[in-house]
Protein backbone atom coordinates (compact mmCIF):
# COMPACT_ATOMS: atom_id res chain seq x y z
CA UNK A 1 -3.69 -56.85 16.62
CA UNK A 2 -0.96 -55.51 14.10
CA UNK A 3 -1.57 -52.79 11.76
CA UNK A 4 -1.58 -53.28 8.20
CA UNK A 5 1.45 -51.34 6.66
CA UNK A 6 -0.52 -49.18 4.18
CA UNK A 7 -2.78 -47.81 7.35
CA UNK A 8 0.34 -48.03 9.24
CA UNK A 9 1.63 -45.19 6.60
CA UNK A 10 -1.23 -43.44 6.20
CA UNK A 11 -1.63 -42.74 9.56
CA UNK A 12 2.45 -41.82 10.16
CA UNK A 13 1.76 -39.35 7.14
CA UNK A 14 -1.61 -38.06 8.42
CA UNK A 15 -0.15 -35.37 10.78
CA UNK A 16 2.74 -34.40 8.38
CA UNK A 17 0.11 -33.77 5.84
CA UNK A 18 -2.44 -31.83 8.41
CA UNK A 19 0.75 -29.62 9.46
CA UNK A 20 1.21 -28.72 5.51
CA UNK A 21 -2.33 -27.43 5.06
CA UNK A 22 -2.30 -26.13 7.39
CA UNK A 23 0.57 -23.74 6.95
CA UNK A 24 -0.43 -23.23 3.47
CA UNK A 25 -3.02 -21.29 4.66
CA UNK A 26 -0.49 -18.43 6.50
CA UNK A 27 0.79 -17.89 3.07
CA UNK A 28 -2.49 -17.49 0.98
CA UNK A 29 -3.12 -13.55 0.69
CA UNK A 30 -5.96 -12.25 2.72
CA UNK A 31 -7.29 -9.66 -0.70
CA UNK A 32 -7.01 -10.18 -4.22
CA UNK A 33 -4.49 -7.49 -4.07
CA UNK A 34 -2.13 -8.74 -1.01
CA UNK A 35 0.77 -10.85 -0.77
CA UNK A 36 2.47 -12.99 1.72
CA UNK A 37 4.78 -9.92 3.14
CA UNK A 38 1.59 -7.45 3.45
CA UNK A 39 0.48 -9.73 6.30
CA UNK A 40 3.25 -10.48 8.26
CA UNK A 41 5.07 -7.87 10.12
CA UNK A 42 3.46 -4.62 8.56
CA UNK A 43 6.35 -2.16 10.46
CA UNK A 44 9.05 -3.83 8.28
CA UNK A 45 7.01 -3.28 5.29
CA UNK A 46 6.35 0.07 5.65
CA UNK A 47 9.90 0.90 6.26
CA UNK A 48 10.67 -1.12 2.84
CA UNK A 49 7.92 1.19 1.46
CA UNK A 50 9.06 4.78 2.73
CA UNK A 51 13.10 3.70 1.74
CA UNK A 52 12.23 2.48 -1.87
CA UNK A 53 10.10 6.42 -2.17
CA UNK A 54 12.96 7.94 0.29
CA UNK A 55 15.70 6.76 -2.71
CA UNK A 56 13.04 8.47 -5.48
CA UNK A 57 13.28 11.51 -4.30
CA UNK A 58 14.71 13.95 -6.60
CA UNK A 59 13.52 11.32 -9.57
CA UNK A 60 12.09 13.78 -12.70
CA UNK A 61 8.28 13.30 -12.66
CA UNK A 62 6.79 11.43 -15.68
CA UNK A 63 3.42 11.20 -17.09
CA UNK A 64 3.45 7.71 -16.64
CA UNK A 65 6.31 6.75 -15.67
CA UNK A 66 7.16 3.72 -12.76
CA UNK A 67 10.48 3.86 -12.57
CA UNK A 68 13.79 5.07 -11.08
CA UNK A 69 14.42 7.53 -14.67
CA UNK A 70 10.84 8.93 -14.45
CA UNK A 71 7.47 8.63 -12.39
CA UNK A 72 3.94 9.91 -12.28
CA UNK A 73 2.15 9.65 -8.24
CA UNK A 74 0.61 6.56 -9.01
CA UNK A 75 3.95 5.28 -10.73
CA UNK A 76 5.57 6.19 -7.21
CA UNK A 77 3.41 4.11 -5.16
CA UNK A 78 3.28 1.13 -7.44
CA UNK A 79 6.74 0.98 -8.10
CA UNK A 80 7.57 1.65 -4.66
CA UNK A 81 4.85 -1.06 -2.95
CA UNK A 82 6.18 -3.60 -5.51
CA UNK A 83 9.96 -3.29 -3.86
CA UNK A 84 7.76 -4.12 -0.69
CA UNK A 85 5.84 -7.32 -2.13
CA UNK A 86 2.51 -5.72 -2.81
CA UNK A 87 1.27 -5.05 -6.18
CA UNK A 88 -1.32 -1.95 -6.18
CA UNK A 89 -3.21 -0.87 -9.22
CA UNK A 90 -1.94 1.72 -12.24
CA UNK A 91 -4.02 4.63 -11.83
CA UNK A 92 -4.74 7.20 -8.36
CA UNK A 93 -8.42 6.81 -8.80
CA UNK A 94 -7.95 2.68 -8.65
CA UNK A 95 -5.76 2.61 -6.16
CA UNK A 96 -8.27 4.63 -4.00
CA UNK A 97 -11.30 2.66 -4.98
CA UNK A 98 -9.44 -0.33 -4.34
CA UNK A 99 -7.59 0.77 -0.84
CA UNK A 100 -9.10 -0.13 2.76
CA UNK A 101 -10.15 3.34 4.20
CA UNK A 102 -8.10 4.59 6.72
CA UNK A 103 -9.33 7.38 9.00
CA UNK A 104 -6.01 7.80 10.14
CA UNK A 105 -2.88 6.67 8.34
CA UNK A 106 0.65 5.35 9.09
CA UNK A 107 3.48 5.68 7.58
CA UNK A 108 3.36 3.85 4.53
CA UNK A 109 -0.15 4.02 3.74
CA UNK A 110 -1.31 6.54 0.98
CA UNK A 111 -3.34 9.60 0.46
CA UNK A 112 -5.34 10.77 -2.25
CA UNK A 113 -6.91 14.02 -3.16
CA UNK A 114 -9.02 16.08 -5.70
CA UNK A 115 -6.45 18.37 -7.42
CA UNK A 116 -7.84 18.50 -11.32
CA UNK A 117 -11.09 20.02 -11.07
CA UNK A 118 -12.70 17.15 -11.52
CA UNK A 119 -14.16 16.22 -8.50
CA UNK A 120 -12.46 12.53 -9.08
CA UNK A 121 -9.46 11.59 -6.70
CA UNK A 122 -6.33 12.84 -9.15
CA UNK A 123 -3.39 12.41 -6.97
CA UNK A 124 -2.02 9.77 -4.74
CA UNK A 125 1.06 10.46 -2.07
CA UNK A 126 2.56 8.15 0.38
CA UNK A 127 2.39 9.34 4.14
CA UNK A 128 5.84 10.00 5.25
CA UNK A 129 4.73 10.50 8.83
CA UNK A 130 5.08 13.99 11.22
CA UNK A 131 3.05 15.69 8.54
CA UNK A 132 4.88 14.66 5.68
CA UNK A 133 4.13 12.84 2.53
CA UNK A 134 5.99 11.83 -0.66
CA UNK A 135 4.87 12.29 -3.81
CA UNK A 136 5.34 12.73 -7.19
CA UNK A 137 4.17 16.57 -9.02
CA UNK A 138 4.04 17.50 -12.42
CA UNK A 139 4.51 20.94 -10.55
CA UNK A 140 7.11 20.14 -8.75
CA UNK A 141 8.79 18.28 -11.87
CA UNK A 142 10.25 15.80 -9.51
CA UNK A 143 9.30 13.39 -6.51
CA UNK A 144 9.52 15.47 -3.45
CA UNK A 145 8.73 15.39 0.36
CA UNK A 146 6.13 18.02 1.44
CA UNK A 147 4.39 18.84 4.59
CA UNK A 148 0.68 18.54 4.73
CA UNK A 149 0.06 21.40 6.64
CA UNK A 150 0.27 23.47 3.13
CA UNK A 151 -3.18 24.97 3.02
CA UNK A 152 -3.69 23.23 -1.03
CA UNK A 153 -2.81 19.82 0.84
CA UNK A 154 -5.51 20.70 3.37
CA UNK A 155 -8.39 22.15 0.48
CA UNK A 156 -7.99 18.76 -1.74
CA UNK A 157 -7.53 15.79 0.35
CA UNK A 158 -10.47 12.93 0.20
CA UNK A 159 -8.58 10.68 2.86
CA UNK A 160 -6.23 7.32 3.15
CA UNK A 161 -5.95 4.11 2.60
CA UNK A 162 -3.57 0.98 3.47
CA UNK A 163 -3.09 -2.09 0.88
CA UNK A 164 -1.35 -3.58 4.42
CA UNK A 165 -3.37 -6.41 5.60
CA UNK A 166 -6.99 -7.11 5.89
CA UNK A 167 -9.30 -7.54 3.29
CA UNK A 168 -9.99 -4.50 0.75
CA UNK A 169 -13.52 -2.42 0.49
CA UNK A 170 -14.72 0.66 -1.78
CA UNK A 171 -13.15 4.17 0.00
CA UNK A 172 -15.60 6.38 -1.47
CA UNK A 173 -17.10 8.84 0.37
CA UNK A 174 -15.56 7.91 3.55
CA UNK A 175 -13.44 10.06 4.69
CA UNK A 176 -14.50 14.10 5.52
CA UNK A 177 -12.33 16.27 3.55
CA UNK A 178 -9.50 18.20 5.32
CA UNK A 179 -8.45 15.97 7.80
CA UNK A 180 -4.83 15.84 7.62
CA UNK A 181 -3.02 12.55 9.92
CA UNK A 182 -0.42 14.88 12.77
CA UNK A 183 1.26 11.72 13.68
């Protein structure tokens, strides 16, 4: 028995049409604040991440300020995580609310700290790896490269977080204080 033509296309279409869905769904973002290239190969983003803050260093800091003639720590990381696909929010203390905890960090992912007095997370740097971070100090006046093993570093950190994959959850409270990543 033949097969009507419109069946006959439907079904020759069917497939094609499965195969589309389905790989609409590698592209949909796993977190509200994720994008396509945060999923996929997560060594290629961090490398985009740590040579977009790499080329900032020496940039003036800026109350602020998210871009190449001026930036504030949280300016830093968004600007830099935005050459990398992944928008992050404005402000330290959102980026760390927002962040998946990370009780140890890679390169790429950030680190936050109590630095104002406050007891609220005031300061966000991006882990550089052996020890290092990159951030941006109204101190220092510029975005610089530090080692964590500087006792202040040690005294004010609240822990890490990755925007890299995975789906996001509050990072209060859970990381102990003073634990600085080696690796």
């Amino acid at each position: 028995m033949p097969v009507p033509a419109p069946i006959h296309r439907t079904l020759y279409l069917l497939p094609l049409l499965v195969g589309l869905l389905w790989l609409s769904g590698c592209a949909t973002p796993s977190h509200p604040g994720a994008t396509a290239s945060s999923r996929g190969d997560h060594t290629g983003v961090r490398q985009r991440i740590l040579a977009s803050a790499e080329r900032l260093i020496g940039t003036p800091y800026r109350l602020g300020g998210e871009s190449p003639e001026g930036v504030d720590c949280s300016g830093l990381v968004q600007f830099t995580y935005s050459r990398a696909g992944i928008r992050v929010p404005r402000t330290a203390a959102q980026q760390f609310e927002s962040g998946r905890p990370q009780p140890k960090v890679l390169p790429g992912d950030l680190l936050f700290f109590r630095t104002d007095g406050t007891g609220a997370v005031s300061h966000v740097g991006i882990y550089a790896g052996k020890g290092q971070m990159i951030h941006a100090s109204s101190s220092g006046g510029q975005v610089r490269k530090v080692s964590l093993n500087q006792r202040y570093w040690r005294q004010h950190l609240v822990g890490g977080a990755t925007y890299l994959g995975g789906a996001t959850a509050p990072a209060l409270g859970r990381w102990p204080a003073g634990r600085i990543p080696s690796s």
